[in-house]
XYZ file of N, CA and C in Angstrom:
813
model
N 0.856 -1.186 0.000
C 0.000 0.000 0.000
C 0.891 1.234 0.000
N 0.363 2.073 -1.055
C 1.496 3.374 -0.776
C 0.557 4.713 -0.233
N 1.446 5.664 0.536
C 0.741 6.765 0.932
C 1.679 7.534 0.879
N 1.095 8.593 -0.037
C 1.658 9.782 -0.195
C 1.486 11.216 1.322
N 1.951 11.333 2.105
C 1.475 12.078 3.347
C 2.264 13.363 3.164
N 1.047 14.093 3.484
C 1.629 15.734 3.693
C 0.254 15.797 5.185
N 1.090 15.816 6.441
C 0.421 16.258 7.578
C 0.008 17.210 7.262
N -1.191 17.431 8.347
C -2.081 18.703 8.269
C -2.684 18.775 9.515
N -2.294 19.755 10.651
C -1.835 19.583 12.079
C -2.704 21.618 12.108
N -3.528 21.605 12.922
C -4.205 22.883 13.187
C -3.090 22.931 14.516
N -2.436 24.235 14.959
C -1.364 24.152 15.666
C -2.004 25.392 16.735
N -3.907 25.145 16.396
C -4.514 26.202 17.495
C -5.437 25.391 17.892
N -5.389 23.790 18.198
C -6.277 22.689 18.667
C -6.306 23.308 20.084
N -7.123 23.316 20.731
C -7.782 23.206 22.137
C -7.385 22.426 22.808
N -6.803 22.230 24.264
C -6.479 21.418 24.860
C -7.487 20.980 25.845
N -8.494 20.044 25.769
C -9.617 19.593 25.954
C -9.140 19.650 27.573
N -8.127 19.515 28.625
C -7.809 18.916 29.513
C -7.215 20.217 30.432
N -7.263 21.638 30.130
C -6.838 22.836 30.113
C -7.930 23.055 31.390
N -7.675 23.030 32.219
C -8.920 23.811 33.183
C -9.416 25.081 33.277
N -8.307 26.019 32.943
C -8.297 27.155 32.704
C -9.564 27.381 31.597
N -9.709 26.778 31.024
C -10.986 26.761 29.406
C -11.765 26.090 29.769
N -13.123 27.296 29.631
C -13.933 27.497 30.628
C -15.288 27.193 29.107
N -14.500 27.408 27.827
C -15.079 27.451 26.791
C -15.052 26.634 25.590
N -15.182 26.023 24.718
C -14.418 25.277 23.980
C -15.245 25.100 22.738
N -14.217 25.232 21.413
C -14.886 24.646 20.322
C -13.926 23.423 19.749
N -14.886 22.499 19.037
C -13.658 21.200 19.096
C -14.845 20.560 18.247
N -13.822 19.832 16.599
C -14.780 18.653 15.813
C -13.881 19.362 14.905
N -14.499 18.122 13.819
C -13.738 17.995 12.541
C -13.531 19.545 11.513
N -14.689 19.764 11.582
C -15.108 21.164 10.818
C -14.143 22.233 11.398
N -12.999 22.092 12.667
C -12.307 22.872 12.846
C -10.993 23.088 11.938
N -10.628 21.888 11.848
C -9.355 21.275 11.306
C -9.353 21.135 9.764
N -10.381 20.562 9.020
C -10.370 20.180 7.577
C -11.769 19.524 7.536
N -11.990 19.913 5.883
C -13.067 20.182 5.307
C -12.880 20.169 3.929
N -14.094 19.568 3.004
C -14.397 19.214 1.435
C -15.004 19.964 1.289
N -14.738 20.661 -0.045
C -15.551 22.058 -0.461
C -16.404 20.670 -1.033
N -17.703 22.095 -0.674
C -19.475 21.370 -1.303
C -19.953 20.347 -0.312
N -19.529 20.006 0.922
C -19.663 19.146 1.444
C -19.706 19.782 2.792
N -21.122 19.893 3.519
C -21.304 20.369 5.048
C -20.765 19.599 6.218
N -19.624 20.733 7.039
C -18.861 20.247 8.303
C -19.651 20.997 8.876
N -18.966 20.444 10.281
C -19.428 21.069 11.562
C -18.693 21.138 12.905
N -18.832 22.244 13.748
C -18.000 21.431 15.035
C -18.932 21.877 16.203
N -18.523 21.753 17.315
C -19.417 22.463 18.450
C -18.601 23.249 19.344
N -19.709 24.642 19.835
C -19.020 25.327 20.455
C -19.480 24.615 22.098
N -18.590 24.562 23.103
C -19.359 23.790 24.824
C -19.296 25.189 25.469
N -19.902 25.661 26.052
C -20.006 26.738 27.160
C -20.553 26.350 28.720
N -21.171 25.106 28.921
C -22.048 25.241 30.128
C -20.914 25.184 31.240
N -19.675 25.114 31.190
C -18.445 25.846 32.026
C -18.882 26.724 32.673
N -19.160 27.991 31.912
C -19.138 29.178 31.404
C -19.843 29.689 33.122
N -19.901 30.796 33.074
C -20.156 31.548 34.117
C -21.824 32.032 33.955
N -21.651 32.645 32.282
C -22.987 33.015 31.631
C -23.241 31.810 30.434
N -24.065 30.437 30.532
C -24.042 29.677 29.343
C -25.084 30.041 28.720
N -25.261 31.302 28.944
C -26.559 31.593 27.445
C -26.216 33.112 26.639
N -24.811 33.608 26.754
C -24.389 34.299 25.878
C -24.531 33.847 24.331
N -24.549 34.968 23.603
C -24.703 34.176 22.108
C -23.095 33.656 21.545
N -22.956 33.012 20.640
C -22.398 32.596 20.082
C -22.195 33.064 17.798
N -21.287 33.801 18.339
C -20.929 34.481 16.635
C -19.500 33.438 16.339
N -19.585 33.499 15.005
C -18.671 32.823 13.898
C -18.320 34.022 12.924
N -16.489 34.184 12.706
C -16.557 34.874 11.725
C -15.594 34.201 10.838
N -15.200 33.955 9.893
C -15.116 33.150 8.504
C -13.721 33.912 7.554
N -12.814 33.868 7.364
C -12.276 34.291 6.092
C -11.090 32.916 5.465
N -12.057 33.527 4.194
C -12.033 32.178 3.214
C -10.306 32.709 2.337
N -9.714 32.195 1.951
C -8.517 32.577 1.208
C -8.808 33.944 0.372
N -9.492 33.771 -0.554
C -10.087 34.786 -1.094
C -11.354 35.923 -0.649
N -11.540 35.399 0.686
C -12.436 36.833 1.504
C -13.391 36.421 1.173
N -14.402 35.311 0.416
C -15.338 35.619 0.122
C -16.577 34.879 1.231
N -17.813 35.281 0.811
C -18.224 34.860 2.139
C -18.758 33.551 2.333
N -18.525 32.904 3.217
C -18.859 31.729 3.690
C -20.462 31.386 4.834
N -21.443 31.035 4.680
C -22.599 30.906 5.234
C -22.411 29.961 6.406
N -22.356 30.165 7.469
C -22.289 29.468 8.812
C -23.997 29.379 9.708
N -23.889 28.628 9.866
C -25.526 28.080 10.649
C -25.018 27.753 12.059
N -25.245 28.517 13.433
C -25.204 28.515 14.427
C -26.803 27.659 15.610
N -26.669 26.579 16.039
C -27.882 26.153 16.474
C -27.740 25.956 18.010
N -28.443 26.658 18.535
C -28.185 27.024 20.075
C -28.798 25.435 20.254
N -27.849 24.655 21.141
C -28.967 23.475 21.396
C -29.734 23.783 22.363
N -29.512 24.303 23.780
C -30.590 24.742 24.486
C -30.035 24.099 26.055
N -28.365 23.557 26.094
C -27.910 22.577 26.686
C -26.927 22.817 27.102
N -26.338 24.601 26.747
C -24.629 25.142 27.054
C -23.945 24.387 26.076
N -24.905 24.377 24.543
C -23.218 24.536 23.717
C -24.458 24.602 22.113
N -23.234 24.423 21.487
C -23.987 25.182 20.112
C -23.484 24.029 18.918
N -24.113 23.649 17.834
C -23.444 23.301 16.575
C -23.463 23.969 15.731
N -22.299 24.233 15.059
C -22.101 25.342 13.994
C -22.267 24.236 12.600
N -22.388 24.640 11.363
C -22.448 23.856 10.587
C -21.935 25.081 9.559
N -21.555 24.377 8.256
C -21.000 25.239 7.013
C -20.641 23.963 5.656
N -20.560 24.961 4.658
C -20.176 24.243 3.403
C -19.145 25.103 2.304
N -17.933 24.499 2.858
C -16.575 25.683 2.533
C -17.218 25.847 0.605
N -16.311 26.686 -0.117
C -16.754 26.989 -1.168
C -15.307 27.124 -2.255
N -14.325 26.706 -1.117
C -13.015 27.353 -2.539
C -12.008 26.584 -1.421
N -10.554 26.023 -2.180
C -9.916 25.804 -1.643
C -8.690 26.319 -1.024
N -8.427 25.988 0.358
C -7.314 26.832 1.129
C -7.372 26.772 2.392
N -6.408 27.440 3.120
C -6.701 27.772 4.203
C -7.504 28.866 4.832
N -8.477 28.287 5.584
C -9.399 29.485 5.893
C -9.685 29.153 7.325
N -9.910 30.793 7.362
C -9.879 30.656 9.266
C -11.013 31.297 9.917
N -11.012 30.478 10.846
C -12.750 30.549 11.603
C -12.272 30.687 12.916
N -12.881 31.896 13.321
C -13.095 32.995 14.900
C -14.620 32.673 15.433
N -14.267 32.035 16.564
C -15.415 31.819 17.503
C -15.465 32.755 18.686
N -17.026 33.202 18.682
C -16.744 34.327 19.967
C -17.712 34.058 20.588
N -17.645 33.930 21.682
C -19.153 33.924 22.908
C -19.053 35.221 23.673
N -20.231 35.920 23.352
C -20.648 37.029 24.071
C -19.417 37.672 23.240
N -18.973 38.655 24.393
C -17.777 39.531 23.841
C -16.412 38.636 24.122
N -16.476 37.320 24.381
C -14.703 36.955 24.597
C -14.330 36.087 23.264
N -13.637 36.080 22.806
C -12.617 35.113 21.887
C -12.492 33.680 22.108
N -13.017 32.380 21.634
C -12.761 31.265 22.273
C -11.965 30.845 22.359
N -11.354 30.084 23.235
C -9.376 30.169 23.350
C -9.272 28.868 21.901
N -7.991 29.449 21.356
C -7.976 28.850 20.261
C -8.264 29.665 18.572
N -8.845 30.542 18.768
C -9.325 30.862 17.447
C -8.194 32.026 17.820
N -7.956 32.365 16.082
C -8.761 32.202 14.894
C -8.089 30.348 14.901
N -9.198 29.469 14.463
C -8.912 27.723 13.945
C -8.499 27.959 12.536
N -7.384 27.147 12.050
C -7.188 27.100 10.618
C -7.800 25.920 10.160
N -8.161 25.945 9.196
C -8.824 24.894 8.513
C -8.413 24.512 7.146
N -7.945 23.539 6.981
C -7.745 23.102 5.818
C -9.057 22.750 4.670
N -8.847 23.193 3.975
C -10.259 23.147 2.679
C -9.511 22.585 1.898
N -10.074 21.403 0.976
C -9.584 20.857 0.155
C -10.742 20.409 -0.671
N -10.267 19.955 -2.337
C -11.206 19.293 -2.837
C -10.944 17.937 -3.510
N -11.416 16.676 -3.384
C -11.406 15.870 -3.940
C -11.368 15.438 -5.423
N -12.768 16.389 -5.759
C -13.077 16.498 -7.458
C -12.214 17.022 -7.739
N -10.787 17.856 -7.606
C -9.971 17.984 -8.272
C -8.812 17.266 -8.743
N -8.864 15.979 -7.676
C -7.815 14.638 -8.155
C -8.217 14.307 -9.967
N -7.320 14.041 -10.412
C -7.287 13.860 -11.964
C -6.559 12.243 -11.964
N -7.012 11.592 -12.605
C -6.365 10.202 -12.627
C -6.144 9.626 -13.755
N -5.259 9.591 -15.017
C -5.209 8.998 -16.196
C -6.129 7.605 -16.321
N -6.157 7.250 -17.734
C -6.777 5.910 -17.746
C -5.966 5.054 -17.160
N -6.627 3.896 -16.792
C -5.742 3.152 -15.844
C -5.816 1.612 -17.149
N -4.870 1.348 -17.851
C -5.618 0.767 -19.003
C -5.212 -0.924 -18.710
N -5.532 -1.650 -19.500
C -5.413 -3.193 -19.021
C -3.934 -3.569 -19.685
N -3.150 -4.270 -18.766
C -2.185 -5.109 -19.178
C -1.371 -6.332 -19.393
N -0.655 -6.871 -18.914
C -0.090 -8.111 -19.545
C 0.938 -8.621 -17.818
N 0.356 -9.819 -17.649
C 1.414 -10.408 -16.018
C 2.461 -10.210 -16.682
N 3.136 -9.735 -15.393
C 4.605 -9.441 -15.654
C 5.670 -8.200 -16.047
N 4.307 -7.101 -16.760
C 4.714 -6.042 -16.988
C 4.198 -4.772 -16.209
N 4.615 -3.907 -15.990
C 4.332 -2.275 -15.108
C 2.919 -1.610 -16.293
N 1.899 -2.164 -15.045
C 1.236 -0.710 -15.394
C 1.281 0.590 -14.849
N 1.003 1.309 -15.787
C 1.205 2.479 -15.567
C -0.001 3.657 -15.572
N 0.167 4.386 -14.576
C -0.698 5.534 -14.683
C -0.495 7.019 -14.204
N -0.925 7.737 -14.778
C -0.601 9.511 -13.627
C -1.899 9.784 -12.401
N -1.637 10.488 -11.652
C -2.196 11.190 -10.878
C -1.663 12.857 -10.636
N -3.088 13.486 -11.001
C -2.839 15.459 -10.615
C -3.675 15.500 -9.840
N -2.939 16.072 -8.121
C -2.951 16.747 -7.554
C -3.413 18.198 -7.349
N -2.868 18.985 -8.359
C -2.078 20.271 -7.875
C -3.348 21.269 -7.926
N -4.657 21.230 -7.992
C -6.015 21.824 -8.031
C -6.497 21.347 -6.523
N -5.855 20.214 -5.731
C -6.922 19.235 -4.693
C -6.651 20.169 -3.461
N -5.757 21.031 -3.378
C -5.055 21.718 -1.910
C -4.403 20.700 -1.355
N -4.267 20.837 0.255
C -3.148 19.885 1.242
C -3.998 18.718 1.227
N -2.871 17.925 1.484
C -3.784 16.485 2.259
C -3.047 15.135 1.702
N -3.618 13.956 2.270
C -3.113 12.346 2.082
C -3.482 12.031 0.780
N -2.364 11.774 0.180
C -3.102 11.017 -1.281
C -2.468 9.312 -1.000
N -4.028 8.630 -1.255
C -3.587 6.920 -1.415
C -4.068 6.499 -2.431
N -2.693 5.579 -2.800
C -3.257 4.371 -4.200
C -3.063 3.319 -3.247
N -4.207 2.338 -3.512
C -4.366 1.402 -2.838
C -4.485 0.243 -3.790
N -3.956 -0.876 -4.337
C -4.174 -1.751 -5.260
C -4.529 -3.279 -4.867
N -5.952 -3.607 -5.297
C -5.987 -5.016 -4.822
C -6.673 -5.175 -2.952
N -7.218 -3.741 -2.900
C -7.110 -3.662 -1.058
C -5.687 -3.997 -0.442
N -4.478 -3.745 -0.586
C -3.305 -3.528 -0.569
C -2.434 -4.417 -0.505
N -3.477 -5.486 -1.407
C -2.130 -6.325 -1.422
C -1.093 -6.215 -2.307
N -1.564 -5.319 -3.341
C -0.283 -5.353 -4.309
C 0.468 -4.441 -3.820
N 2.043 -4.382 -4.314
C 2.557 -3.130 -3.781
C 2.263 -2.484 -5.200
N 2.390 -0.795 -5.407
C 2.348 0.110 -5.696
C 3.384 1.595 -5.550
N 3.908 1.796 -6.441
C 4.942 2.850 -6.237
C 4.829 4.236 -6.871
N 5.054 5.235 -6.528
C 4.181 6.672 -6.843
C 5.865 7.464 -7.153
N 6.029 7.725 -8.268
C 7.632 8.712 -8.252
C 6.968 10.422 -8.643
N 6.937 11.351 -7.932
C 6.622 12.102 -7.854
C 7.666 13.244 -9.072
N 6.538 14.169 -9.890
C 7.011 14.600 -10.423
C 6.969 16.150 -10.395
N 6.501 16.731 -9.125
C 6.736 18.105 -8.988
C 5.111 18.300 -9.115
N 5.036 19.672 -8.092
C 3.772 20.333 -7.623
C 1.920 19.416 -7.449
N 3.086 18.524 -6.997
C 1.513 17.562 -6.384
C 1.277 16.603 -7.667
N 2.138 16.158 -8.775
C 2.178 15.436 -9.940
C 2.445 13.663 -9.554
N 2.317 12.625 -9.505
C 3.021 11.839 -9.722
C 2.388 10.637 -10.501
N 3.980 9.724 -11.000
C 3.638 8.544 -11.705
C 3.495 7.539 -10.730
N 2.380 6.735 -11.297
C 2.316 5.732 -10.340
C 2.372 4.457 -11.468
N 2.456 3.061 -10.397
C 2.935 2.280 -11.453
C 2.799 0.897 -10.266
N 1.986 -0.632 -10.935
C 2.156 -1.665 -10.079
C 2.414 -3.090 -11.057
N 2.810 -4.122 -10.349
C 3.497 -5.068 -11.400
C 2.545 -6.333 -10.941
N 1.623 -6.393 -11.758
C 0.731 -7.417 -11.653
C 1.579 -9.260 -11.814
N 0.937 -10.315 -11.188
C 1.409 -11.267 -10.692
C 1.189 -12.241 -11.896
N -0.418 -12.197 -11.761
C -1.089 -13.326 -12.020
C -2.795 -12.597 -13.025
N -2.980 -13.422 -13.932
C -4.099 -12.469 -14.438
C -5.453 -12.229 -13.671
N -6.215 -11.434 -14.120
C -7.432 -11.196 -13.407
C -8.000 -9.702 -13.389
N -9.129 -9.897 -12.554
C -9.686 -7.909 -12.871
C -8.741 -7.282 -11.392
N -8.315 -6.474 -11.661
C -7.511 -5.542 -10.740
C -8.116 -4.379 -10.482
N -8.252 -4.186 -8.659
C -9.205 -3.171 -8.648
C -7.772 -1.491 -7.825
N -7.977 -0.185 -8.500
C -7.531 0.567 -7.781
C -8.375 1.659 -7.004
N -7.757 1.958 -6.098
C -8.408 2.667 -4.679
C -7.288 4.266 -5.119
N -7.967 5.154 -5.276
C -7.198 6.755 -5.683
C -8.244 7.772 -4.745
N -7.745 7.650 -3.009
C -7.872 8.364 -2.251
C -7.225 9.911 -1.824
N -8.090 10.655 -1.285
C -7.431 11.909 -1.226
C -7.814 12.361 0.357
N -7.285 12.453 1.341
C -7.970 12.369 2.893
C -9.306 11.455 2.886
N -8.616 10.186 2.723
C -9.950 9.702 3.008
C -10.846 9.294 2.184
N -11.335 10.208 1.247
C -12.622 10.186 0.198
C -11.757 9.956 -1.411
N -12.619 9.000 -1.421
C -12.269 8.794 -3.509
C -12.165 9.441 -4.103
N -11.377 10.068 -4.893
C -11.405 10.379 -6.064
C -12.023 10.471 -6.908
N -12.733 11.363 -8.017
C -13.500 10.600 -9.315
C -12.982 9.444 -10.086
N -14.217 8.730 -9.747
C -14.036 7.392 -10.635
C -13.715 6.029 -9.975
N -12.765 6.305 -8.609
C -12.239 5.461 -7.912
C -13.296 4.674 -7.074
N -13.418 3.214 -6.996
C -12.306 2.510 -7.479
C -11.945 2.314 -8.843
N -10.763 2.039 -9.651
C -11.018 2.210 -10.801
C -10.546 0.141 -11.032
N -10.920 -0.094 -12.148
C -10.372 -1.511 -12.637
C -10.100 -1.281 -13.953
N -9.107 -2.591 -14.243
C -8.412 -2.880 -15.188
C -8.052 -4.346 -15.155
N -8.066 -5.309 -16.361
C -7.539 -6.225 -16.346
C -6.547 -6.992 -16.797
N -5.372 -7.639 -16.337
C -4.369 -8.439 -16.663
C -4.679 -9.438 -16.844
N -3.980 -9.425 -18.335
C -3.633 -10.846 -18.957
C -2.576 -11.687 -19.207
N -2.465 -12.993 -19.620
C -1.200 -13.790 -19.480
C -1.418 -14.292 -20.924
N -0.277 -13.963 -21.558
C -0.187 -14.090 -23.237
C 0.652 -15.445 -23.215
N 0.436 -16.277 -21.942
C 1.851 -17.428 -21.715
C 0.703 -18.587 -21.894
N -0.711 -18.162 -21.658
C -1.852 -18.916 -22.378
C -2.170 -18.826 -23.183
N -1.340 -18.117 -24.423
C -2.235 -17.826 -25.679
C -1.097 -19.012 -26.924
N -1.801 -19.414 -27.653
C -0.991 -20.368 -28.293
C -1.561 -20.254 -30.113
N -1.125 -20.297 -31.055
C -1.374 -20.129 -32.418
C -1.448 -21.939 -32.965
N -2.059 -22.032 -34.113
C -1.939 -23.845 -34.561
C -0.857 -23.652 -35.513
N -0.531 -25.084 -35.709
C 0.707 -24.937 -37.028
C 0.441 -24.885 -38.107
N -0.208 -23.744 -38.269
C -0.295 -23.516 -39.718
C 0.417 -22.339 -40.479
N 1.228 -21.691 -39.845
C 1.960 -20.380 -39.913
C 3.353 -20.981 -40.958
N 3.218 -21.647 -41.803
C 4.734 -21.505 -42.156
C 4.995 -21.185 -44.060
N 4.278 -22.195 -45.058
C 4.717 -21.244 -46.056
C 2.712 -21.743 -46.718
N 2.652 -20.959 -47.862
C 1.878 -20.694 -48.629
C 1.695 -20.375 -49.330
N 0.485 -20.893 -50.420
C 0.680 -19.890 -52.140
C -0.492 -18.633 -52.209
N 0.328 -17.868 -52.804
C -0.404 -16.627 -53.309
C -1.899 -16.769 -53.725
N -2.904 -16.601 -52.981
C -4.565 -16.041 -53.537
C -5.347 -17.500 -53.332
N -4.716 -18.213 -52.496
C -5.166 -19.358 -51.992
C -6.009 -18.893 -50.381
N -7.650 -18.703 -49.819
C -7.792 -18.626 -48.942
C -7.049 -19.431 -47.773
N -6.611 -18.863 -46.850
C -5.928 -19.537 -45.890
C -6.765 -19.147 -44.456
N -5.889 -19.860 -43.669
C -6.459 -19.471 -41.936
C -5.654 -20.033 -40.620
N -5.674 -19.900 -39.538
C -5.222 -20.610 -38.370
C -6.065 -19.819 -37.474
N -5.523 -21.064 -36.374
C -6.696 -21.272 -35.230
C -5.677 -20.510 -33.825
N -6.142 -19.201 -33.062
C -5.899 -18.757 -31.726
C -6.544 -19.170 -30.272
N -5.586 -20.227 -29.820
C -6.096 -20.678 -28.027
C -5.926 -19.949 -27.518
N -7.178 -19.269 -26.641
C -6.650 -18.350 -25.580
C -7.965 -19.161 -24.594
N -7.689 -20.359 -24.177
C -8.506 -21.148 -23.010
C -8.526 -20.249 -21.863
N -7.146 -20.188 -21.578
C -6.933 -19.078 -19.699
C -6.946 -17.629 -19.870
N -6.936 -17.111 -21.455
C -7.034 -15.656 -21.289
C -7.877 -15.321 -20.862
N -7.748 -14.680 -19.531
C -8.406 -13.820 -18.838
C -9.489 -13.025 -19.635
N -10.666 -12.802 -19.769
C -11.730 -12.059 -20.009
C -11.604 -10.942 -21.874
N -11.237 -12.668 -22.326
C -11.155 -12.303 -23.824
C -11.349 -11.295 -24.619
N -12.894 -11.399 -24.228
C -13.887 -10.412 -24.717
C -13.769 -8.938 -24.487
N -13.716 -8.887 -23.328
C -13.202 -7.484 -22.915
C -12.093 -6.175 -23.888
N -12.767 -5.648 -24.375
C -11.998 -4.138 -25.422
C -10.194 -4.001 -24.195
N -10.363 -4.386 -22.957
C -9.219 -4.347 -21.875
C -8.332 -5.173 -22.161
N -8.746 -6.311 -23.061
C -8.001 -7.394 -23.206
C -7.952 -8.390 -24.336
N -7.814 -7.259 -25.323
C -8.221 -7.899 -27.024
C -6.595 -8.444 -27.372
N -6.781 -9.490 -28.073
C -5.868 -10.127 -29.197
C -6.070 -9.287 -30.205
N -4.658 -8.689 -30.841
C -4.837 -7.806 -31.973
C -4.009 -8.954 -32.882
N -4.528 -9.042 -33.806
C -3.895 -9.570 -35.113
C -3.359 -8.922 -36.410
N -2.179 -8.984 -36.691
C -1.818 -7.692 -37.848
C -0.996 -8.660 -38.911
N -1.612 -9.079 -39.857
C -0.827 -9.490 -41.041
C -0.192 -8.624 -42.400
N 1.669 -8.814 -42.730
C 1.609 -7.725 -43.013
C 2.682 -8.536 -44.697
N 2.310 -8.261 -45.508
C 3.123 -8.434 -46.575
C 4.488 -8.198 -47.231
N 5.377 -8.732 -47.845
C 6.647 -7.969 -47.985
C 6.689 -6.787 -48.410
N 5.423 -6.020 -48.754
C 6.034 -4.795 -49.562
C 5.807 -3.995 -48.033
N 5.362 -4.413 -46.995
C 4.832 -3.997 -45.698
C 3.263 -3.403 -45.543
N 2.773 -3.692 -46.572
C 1.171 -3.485 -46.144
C 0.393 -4.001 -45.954
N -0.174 -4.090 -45.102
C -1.240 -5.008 -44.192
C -2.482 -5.570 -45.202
N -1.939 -7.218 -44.959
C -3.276 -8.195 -45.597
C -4.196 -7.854 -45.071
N -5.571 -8.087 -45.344
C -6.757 -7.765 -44.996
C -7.296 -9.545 -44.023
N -7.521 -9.473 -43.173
C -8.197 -10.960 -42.667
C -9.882 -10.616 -42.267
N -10.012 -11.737 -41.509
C -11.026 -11.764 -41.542
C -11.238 -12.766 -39.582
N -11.502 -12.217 -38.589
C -11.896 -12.526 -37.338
C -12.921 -13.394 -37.183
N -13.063 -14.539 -36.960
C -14.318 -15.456 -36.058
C -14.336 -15.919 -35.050
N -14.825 -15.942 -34.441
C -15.137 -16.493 -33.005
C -15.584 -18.312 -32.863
N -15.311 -19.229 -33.394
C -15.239 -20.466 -33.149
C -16.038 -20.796 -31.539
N -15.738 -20.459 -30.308
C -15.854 -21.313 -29.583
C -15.444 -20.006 -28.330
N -15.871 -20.074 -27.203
C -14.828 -19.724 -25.877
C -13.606 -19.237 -25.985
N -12.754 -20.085 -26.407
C -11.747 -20.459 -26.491
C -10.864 -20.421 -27.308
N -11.408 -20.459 -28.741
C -10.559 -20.267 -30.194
C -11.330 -19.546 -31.094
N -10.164 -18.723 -31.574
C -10.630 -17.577 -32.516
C -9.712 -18.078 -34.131
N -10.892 -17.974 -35.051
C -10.446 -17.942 -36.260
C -9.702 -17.062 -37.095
N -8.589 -16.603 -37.678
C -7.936 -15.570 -38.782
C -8.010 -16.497 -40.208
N -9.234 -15.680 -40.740
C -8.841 -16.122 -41.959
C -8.069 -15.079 -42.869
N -7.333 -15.514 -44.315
C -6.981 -14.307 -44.684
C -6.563 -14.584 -46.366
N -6.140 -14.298 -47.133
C -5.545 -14.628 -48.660
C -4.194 -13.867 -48.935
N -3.245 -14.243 -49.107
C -1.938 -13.239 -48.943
C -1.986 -13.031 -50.684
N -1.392 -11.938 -51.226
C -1.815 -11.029 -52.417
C -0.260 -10.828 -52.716
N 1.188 -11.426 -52.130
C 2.402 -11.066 -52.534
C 3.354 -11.749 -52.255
N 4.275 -11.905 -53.004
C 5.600 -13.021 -53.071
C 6.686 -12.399 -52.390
């Protein structure tokens, strides 16, 4: 399993255990947050001396713009704030009860977006060889990026190519559908999980009929692919290319026989 980690550490967390804090706001919605996607945290007051002061939120988003916060007095000495960030960055949220500052603020918050992970096709290949794929970053903001292959059993290796870019790449064993996991804190990616399937060309076998022949005589041979993995599949086609001495491609002709064996027929047109 590989993980790409860039910590992301709010370095104005609350020390829940502080006696002195008499006030407290504390939850996820302090720390990090998916644009389009409603967080929240809670403010606790029944400490408090006065627990029915109001409770204000003030908001600045990277770009200033404004952010809609929903304050819900529970009725119990403490409050849930709720919101749905709108742009990515760091943005910082000031909690105030009555006229004091809640210890801790301004909270930084990491905003990030998922829908901005970009993931090349992840296309089907052959046991034994590196597939390959990209991943972009550099739109998503901070945070954990995971490729996860197989639920982690395969290994997977990510060579990074500058500003949140990298190649990734895993070396399949044995054939079959291969599933990938393209996480970003947590939440998928578009598209993810993604699949692809490997094949083993060490099952594919031709008949003996490949060796000489006369000119404008229909001909043909027979393709075993018994263990190829999911034949049919556009992921995992047998391409056939017959090509003449002057180098231009005979014309054949594809059938499907059986499961298992595929027909090339064809007429060669040159000496």
């Amino acid at each position: 399993m590989y993980f790409q980690k860039k910590n992301i550490e709010n370095e104005n967390v609350v020390d829940d255990q502080n006696p002195k804090t008499l006030i407290r706001a504390f939850g996820d919605g302090l720390r990090q947050a998916q644009v389009g996607i409603q967080s929240s945290f809670t403010v606790d007051a029944h400490a408090a001396p006065n627990p029915n002061e109001d409770v204000k939120v003030l908001v600045t988003t990277p770009s200033k713009q404004a952010c809609y916060m929903l304050v819900i007095n529970n009725r119990n000495g403490t409050w849930t704030v709720t919101y749905t960030p709108n742009e990515v960055g760091e943005t910082y949220i000031d909690v105030i009860y009555g006229d004091e500052v809640v210890n801790g603020s301004p909270f930084k918050v990491n905003v990030f977006d998922t829908n901005q992970i970009k993931v090349s096709n992840i296309d089907g290949g052959l046991v034994g060889h590196l597939v390959r794929f990209h991943i972009d970053a550099s739109e998503a903001g901070v945070g954990q990026l995971e490729i996860i292959v197989q639920d982690g059993r395969m290994p997977c290796d990510a060579a990074s190519r500058g500003s949140c870019r990298f190649d990734a790449s895993f070396l399949p064993r044995e054939p079959g559908r291969y599933t990938v996991d393209v996480k970003f804190n947590g939440l998928h990616a578009p598209g993810s999980p993604f699949s692809c399937y490997i094949s083993d060309l060490s099952c594919v076998s031709v008949s003996d009929s490949l060796t000489s022949a006369p000119v404008g005589v229909p001909l043909s041979f027979d393709i075993h692919h018994e263990d190829f993995y999911n034949y049919h599949s556009q992921n995992a086609a047998i391409d056939v290319v017959i090509t003449a001495p002057s180098g231009r491609p005979i014309p054949l002709k594809r059938s499907q026989l059986n499961e298992s064996i595929t027909r090339i027929n064809y007429t060669l047109n040159e000496t």
